[in-house]
Structures are given as structure tokens and as C-alpha cells.
Short mmCIF file of C-alpha atoms and ligand atoms in Angstrom, two decimals:
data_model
loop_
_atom_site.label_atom_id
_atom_site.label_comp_id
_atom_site.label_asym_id
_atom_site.label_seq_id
_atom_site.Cartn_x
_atom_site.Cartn_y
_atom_site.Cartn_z
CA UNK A 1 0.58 25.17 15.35
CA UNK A 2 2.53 24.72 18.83
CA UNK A 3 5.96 26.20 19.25
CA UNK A 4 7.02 23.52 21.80
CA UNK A 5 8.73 21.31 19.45
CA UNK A 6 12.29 22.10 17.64
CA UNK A 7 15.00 19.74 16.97
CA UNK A 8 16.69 20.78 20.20
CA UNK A 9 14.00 19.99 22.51
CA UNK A 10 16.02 17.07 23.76
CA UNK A 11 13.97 16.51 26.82
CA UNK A 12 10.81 15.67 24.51
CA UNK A 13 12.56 13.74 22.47
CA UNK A 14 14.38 11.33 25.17
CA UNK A 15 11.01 10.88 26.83
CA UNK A 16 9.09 10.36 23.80
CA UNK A 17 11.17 7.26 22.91
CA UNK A 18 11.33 6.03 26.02
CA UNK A 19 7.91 6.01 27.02
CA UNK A 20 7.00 4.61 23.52
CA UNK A 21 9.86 1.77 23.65
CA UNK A 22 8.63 0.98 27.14
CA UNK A 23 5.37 0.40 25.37
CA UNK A 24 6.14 -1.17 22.59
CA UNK A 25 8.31 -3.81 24.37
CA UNK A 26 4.79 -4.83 25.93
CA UNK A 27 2.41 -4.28 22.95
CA UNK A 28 4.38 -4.90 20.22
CA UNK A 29 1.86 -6.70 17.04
CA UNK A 30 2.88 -10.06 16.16
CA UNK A 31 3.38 -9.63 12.84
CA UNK A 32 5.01 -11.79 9.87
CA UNK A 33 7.48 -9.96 8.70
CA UNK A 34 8.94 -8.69 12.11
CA UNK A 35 11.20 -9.83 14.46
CA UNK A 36 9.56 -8.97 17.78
CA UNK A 37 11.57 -6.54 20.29
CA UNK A 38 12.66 -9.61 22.82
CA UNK A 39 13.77 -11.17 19.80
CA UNK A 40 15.89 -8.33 18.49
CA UNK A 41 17.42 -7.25 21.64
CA UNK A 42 18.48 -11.30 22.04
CA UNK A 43 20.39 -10.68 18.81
CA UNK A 44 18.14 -11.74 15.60
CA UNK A 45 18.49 -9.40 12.83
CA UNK A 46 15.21 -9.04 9.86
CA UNK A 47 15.92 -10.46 6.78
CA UNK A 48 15.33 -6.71 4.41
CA UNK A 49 13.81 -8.93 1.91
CA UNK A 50 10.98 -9.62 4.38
CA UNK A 51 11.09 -5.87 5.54
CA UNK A 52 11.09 -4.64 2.05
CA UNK A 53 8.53 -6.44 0.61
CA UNK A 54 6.12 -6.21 3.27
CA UNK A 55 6.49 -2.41 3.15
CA UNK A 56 5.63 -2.37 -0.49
CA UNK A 57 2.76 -4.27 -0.23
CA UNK A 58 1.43 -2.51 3.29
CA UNK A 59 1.46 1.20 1.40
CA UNK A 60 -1.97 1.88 0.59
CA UNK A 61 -3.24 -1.70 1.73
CA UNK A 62 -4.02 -3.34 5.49
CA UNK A 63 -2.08 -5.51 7.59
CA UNK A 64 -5.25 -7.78 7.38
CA UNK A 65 -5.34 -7.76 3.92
CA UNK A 66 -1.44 -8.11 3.06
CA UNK A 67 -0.65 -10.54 5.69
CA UNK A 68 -1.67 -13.99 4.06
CA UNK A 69 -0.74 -12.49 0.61
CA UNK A 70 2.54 -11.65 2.11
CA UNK A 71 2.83 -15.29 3.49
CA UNK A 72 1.89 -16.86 -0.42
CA UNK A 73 5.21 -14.43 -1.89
CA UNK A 74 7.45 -15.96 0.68
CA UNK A 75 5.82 -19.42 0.12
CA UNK A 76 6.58 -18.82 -3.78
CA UNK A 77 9.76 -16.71 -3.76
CA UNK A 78 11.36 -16.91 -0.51
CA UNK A 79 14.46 -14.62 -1.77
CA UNK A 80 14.65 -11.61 -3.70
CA UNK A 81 16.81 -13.43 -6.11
CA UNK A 82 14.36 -16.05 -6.42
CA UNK A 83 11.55 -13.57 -7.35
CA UNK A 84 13.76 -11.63 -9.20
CA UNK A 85 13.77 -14.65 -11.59
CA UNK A 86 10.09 -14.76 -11.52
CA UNK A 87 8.46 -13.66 -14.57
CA UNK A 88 6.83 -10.34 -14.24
CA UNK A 89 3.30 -12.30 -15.42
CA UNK A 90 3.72 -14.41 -12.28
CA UNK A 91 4.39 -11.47 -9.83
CA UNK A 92 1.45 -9.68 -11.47
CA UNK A 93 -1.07 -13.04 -11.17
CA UNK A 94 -0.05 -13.43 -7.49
CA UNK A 95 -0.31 -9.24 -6.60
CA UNK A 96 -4.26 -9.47 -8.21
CA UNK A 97 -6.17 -8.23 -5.52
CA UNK A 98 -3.97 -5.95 -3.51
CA UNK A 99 -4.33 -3.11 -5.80
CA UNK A 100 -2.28 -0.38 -7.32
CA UNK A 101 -0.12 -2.69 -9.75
CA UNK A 102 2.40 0.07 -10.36
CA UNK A 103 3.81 -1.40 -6.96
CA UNK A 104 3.95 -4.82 -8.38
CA UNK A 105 6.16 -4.10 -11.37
CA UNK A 106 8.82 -1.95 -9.34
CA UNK A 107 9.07 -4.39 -6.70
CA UNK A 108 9.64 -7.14 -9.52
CA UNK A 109 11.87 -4.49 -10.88
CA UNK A 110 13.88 -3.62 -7.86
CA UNK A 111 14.40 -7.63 -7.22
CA UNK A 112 16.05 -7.51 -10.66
CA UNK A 113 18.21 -4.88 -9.74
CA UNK A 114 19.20 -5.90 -6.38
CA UNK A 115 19.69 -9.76 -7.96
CA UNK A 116 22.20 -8.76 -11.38
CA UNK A 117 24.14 -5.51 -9.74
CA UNK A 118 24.02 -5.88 -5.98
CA UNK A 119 24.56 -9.90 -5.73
CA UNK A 120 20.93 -10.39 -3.75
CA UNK A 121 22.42 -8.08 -1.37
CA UNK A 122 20.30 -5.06 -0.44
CA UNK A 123 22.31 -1.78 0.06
CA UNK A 124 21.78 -1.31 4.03
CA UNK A 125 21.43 2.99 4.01
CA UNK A 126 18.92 5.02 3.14
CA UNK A 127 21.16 6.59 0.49
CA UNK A 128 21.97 3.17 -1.16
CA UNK A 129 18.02 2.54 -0.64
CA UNK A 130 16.90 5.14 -2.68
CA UNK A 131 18.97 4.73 -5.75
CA UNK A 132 16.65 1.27 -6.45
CA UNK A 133 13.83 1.33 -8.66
CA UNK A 134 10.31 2.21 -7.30
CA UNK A 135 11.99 2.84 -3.58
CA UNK A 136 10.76 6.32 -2.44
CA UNK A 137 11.28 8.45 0.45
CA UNK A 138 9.25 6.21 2.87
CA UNK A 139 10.07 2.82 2.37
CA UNK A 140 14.09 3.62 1.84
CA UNK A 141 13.62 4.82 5.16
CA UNK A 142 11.70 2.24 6.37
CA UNK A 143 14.01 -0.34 5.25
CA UNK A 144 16.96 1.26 6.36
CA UNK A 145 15.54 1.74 9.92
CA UNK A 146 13.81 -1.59 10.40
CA UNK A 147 15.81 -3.95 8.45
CA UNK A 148 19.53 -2.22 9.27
CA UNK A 149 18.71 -0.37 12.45
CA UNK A 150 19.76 3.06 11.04
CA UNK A 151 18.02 6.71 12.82
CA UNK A 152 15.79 7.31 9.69
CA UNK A 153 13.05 9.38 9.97
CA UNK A 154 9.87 7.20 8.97
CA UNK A 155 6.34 9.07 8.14
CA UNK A 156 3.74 6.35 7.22
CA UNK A 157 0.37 7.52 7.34
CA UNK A 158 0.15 6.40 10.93
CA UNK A 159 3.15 8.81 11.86
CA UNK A 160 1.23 11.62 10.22
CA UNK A 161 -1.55 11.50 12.30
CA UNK A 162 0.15 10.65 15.64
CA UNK A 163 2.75 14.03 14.98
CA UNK A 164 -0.36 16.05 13.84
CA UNK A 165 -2.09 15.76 17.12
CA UNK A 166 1.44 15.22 19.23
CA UNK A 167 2.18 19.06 17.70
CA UNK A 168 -1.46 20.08 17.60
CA UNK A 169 -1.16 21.01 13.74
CA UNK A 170 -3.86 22.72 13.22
CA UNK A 171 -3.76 22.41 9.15
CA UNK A 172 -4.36 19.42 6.86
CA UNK A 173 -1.50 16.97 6.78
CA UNK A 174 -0.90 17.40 2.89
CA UNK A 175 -0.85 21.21 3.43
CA UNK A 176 2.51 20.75 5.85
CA UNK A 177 3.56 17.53 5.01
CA UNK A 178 7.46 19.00 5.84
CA UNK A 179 6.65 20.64 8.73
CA UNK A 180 5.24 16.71 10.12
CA UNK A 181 8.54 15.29 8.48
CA UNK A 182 10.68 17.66 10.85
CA UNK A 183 8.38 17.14 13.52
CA UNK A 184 8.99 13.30 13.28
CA UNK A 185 12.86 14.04 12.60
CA UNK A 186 12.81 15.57 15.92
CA UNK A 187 11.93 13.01 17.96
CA UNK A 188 14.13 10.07 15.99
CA UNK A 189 16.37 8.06 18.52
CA UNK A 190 19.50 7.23 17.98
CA UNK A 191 18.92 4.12 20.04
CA UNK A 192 16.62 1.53 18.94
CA UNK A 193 15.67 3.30 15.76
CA UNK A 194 14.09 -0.06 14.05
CA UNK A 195 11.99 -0.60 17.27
CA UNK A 196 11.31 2.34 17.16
CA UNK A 197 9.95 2.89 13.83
CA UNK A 198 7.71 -0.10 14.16
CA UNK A 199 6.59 1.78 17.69
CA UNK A 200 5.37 4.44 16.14
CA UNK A 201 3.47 2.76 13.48
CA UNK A 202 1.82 0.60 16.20
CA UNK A 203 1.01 3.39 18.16
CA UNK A 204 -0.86 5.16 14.96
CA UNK A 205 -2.69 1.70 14.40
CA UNK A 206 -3.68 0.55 17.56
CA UNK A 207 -4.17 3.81 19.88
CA UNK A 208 -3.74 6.67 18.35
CA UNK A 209 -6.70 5.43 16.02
CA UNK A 210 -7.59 7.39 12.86
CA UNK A 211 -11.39 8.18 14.92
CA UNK A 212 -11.73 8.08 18.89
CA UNK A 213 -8.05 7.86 19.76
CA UNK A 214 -7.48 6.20 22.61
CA UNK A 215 -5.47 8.27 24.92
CA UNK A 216 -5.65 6.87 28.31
CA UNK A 217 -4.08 3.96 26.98
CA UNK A 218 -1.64 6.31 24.97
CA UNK A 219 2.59 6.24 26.31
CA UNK A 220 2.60 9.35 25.32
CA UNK A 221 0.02 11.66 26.42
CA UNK A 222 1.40 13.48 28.99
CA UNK A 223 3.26 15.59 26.26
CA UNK A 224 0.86 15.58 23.40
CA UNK A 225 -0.36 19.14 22.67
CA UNK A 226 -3.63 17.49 21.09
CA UNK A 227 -4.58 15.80 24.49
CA UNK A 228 -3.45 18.58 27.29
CA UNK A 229 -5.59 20.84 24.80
CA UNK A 230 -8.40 18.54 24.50
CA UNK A 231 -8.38 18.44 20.97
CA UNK A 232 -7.16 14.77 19.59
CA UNK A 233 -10.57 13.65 18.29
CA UNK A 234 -10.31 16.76 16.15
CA UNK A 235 -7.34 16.15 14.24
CA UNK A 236 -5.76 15.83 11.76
CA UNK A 237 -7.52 19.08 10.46
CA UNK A 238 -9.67 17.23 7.77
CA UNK A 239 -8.97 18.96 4.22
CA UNK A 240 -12.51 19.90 1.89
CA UNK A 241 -13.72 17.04 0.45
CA UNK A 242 -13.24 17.25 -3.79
CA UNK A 243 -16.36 15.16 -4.74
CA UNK A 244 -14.95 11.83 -6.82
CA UNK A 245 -16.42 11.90 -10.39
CA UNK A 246 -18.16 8.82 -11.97
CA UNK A 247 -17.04 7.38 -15.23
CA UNK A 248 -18.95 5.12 -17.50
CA UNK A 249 -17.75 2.45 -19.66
CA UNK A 250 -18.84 -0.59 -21.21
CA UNK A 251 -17.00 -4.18 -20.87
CA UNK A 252 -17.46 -7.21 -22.94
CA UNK A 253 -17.47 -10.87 -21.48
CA UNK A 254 -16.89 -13.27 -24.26
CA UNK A 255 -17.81 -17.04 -22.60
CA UNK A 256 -16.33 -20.31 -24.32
CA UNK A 257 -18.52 -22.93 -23.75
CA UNK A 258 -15.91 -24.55 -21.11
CA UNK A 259 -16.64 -21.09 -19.08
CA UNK A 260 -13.43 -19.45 -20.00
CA UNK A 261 -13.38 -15.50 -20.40
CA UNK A 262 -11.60 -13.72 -23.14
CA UNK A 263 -9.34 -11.39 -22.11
CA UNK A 264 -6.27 -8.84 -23.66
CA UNK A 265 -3.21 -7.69 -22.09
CA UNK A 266 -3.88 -4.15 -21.27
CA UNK A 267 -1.01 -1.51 -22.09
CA UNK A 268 2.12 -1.28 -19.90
CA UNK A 269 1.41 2.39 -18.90
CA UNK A 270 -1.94 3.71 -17.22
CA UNK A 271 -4.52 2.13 -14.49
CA UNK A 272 -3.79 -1.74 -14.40
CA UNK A 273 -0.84 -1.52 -16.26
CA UNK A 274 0.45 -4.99 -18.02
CA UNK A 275 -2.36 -7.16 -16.27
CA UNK A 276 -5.30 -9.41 -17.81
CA UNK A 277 -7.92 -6.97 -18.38
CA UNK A 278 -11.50 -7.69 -19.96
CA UNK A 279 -12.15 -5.53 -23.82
CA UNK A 280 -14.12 -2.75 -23.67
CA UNK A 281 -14.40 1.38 -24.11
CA UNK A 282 -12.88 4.14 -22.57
CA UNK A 283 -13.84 4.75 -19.38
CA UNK A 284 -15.50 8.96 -19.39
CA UNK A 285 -17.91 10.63 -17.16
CA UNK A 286 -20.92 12.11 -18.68
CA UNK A 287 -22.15 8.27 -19.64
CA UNK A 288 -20.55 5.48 -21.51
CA UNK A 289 -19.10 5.66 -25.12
CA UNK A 290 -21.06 4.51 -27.88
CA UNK A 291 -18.46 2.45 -29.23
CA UNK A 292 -18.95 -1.07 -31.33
CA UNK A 293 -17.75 -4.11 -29.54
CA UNK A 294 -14.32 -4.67 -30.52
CA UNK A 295 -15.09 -8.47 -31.79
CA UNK A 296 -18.33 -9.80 -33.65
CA UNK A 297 -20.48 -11.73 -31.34
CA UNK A 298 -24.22 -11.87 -29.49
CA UNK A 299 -23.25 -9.75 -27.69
CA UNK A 300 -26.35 -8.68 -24.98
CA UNK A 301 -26.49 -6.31 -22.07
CA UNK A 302 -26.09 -7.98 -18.73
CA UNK A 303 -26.24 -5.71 -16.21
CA UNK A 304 -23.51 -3.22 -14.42
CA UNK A 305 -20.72 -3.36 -12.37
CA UNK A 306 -19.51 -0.68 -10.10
CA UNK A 307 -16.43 -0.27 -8.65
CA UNK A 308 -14.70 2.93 -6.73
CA UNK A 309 -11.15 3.60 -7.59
CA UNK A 310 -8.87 5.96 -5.80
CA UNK A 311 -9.91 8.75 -8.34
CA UNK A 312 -13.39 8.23 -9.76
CA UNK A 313 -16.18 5.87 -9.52
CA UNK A 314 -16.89 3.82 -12.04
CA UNK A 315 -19.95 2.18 -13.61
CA UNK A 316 -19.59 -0.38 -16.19
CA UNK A 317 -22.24 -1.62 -18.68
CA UNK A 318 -22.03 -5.66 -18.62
CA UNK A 319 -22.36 -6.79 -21.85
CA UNK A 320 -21.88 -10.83 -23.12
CA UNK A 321 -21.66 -13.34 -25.65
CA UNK A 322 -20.71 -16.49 -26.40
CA UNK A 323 -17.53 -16.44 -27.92
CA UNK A 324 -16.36 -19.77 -30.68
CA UNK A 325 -13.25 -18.82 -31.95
CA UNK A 326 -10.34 -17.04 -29.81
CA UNK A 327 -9.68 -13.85 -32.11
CA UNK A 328 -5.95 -12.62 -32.44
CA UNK A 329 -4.44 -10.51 -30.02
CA UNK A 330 -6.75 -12.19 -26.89
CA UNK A 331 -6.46 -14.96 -24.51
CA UNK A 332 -8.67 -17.49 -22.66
CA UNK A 333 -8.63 -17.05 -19.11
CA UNK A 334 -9.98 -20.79 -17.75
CA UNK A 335 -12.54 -19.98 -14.74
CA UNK A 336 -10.71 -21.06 -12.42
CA UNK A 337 -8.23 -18.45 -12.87
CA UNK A 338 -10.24 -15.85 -12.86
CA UNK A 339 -8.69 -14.29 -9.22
CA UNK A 340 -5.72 -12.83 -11.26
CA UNK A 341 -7.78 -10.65 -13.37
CA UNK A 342 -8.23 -7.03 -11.34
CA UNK A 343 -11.23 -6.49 -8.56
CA UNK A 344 -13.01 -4.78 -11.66
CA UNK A 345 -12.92 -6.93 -13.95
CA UNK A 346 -13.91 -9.89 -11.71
CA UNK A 347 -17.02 -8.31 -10.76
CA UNK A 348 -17.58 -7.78 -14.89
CA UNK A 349 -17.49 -11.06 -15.07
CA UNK A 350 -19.46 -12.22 -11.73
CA UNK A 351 -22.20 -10.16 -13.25
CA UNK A 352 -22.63 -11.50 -16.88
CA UNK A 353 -22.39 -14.94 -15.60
CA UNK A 354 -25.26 -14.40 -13.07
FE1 SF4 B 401 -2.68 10.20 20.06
FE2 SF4 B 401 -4.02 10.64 22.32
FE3 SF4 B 401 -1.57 9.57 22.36
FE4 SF4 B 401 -1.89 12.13 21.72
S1 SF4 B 401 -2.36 11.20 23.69
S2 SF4 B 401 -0.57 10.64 20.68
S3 SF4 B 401 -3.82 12.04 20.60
S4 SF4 B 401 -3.44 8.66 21.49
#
């Protein structure tokens, strides 16, 4: 790993966030949720609500993919008090899709909080931040440096990459995930730190790409150890790959004759937590459960679904039936709604209807 960085190597540090502020004040994406650098530096400040709840929804999803679903929260629940008075079933219908629902319940949750004990207000440090339910490390920082301008240091998955190859690391990124923290606290302005923030992330997504990094392009690369040793296509150090298991399951798709699917509320805790789910078995590798449909019916084999989830793959045995009488504990969800049941589920459903 190179020894040229420390937290005193001011020269690096004032030309690093120059050169990248210089940059970004010419490439900066248009995007959403951000008030552009001409527009900050002529005085307009980002709502956090905006700031916040884009940051939730971009962890672990793309700008592509959040963007109009970002635009449809603001359209719905342009303030945090006003989704804070949302009910959770709402916020959970209008997340379907962008995965990882965990997200969806803490940012309904933190509305709450920052609605009854903060008076809509969100607390503007990282500090204050962190004390609100489901914000973590990243986006307290995040917030704090975007939305209030404060020097926080903020590692997105971008930032890990562009410090790994900045620094040369020459481990995986989740075997020195403090030593890239300090790395990126080194180089945190004082001046500018929102724009800054926002550079960096840029940077990651736009030039200093994931594969074939573009460096002649790059602000930067007259100090990056990964360039001057011509090494940047090879990092980050890629860890060994744990093969993802497959699981096996079986769904069932009861039909009304109006096209509606019968569906439960699945449990608050575990994958898909509190949404519309479709009945079925456990999910378990080594092939599907032999398990008795969990309501008399018809029921016939369809076909399968697959779907790959962060931690396994799964394959699901389509079974269906038409279905007279609503039993207790289920609910009809009317085909038109069918977008608010999870990816899975939807493609459960795409298959037993043909
Ligand atoms: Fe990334 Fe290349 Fe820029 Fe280094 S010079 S930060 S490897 S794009």
C-alpha cells in the first residue's frame, strides 16, 4: 500500500480538491435532487429532505433507476412531515421495485421521528444525523456534507474505488475498509465540502469507472499512485468470489375470476419485510420443500420463476389455481396493482398467468 498519503500531506490534499472542484464546476451531473455548483455558490441552499431521501434510495440502487422513483416521492410527499404522515403501506407500495425494503421502513421511520420530536426540522451535524433511525455512518455524513455544507468524510462505493487506486491499495476494499475511510478523511476540504462530496461521487461514476477508468480525462491523475504505476485497471484488488447458493421454493397463485391474485402480508422481520408477498414454502437449497399448499384449491404446476437476490439464487416452482372464496388472513391484489408486490413475486405471477 503507498506511504505517500497521511493526514498531514497538506500539499495532496489542497491540490486534490482543487483540481477536482475545478472539475466538477464543469462536469457536474444534472441531477434531481442537487443544487448544481453555479447554483450553490449564487447562494441556494438543498432542501435535506431532498438530500436525505435521495441518499436512501441511491444506496445499493442507480441514479437511473432511483431518479423517476425519486421524482413520484416528491410528487406524493413533498415534505418529510408530509410522508411522515403517510402510512407505512403507502411508502412500502410506492418503494416496490427499488429493492431492499428494510430502507423503506427506516426512512418512513426516520420521517416520523424528525416530524413528532424535531418539528420537520432535520438536525444539520453529523452527530445529530446519526442519532435518527436507520441513518448510518454514510448517509449522516452525506447529509451533513451535502445538505449543511459540513467537512464530513463521505465513502460511497464510488469513493472506495477512486481512494483504492488514488493510494494504490493493493488489498480488497472490505479487507481495509478504515484504512480507505482515513485515506478519504485526508483529503476532506474544509472549503466546499458539499461540492465536494458530490465531486467525488461523480468522479467514481463517470471517470474513475468501476472497469476501464478513464484517466486522461481524470482531474486527478497526476497524483494517483494507481495511474503513475500503471495499475488503475487493476484495482480495487478483487476479493475470491464465494459462489451464491440456489434455493428452491414453491409459490402459489390463487386467480379470481376478475384476475386478482391472492396475497398475505409477509412478517415484519426477514427478506421483504411487511410487504404483499404471494403464499408459499420456505425457500432451502438442496430442492424445494414438499409442503401442502397452504389453501385447498386446483392447484397445478405452472412453470418457474427465477430470481437472484443479493445472497442466493432462487428458483421457484409456479404453481396455480383458481381461487372462489378469499380465505382468512389473505387479500386480493386487483391486477392492476400488481407493481407493488416485490420483483419476485411479480414474475410468480407473470409466469402462472402465461
Ligand atoms: Fe481513477 Fe485514473 Fe483518476 Fe486515478 S487517474 S483517480 S485511476 S480515473
Amino acid at each position: 500500500m503507498s506511504d505517500r498519503v497521511t493526514g498531514t500531506d497538506k500539499g495532496r490534499k489542497r491540490g486534490f480538491s482543487t483540481a477536482l472542484l475545478k472539475w466538477y464546476d464543469a462536469h457536474a451531473r444534472a441531477l434531481p435532487w442537487r443544487v448544481s455548483p453555479a447554483a450553490r455558490q449564487a447562494g441556494a441552499v438543498p432542501d435535506p429532505y431532498r438530500v436525505w431521501l435521495s441518499e436512501v434510495m441511491l444506496q445499493q440502487t442507480t441514479v437511473a433507476t432511483v431518479t423517476p422513483r425519486f421524482e413520484a416521492f416528491l410528487d406524493r410527499w413533498p415534505t418529510v412531515t408530509a410522508l411522515a404522515a403517510a402510512p407505512l403501506d403507502d411508502v412500502l407500495g410506492e418503494w416496490a421495485g427499488l429493492g431492499y425494503y428494510a430502507r423503506a421502513r427506516n426512512l418512513h421511520a426516520c420521517a416520523v421521528t424528525v416530524a413528532n420530536e424535531y418539528g420537520g426540522v432535520f438536525p444539520d451535524t453529523e452527530e445529530g444525523l446519526l442519532a435518527l433511525p436507520g441513518i448510518g455512518r454514510y448517509t449522516a455524513a452525506a447529509v451533513a456534507a451535502i445538505a449543511f455544507d459540513r467537512p464530513a468524510t463521505v465513502v460511497d462505493g464510488n469513493v472506495d474505488r477512486v481512494m483504492a487506486r488514488q493510494f494504490a491499495v493493493d488489498r480488497p476494499i472490505r479487507e481495509v475498509k478504515e484504512e480507505i475511510y482515513a485515506f478519504a478523511e485526508s483529503l476532506t476540504p474544509k472549503k466546499r465540502p458539499g461540492d465536494y462530496a458530490q465531486a467525488l461521487m461523480d468522479l467514481g461514476a463517470t471517470v474513475c469507472r468501476p472497469k476501464a477508468p478513464q484517466c486522461l480525462l481524470c482531474p486527478v491523475l497526476k497524483m494517483c499512485d494507481a495511474h503513475i504505476q500503471g495499475i488503475a485497471d487493476a484495482l480495487p484488488v478483487k476479493p475470491a468470489k464465494k459462489a451464491r447458493p440456489t434455493r428452491y421454493g414453491v409459490v402459489y397463485v390463487g386467480l379470481s375470476s376478475e384476475g386478482a391474485v391472492l396475497t398475505e402480508r409477509r412478517p415484519d422481520k426477514g427478506l421483504f419485510g411487511g410487504m404483499a408477498g404471494l403464499p408459499g414454502s420456505a425457500w432451502q437449497e438442496g430442492g424445494a420443500p414438499e409442503e401442502a399448499p397452504p389453501l385447498a384449491g386446483d392447484w397445478e404446476v405452472a412453470g418457474e420463476a427465477t430470481h437472484t437476490l443479493t445472497h442466493f439464487h432462487l428458483v421457484l416452482t409456479v404453481c396455480r389455481a383458481r381461487v372462489k372464496r378469499k380465505p382468512k388472513d389473505y387479500f386480493w391484489t386487483a391486477a392492476g396493482d400488481l407493481e407493488t408486490l416485490p420483483t419476485v413475486f411479480r414474475k410468480a405471477v407473470a409466469v402462472a398467468v402465461g
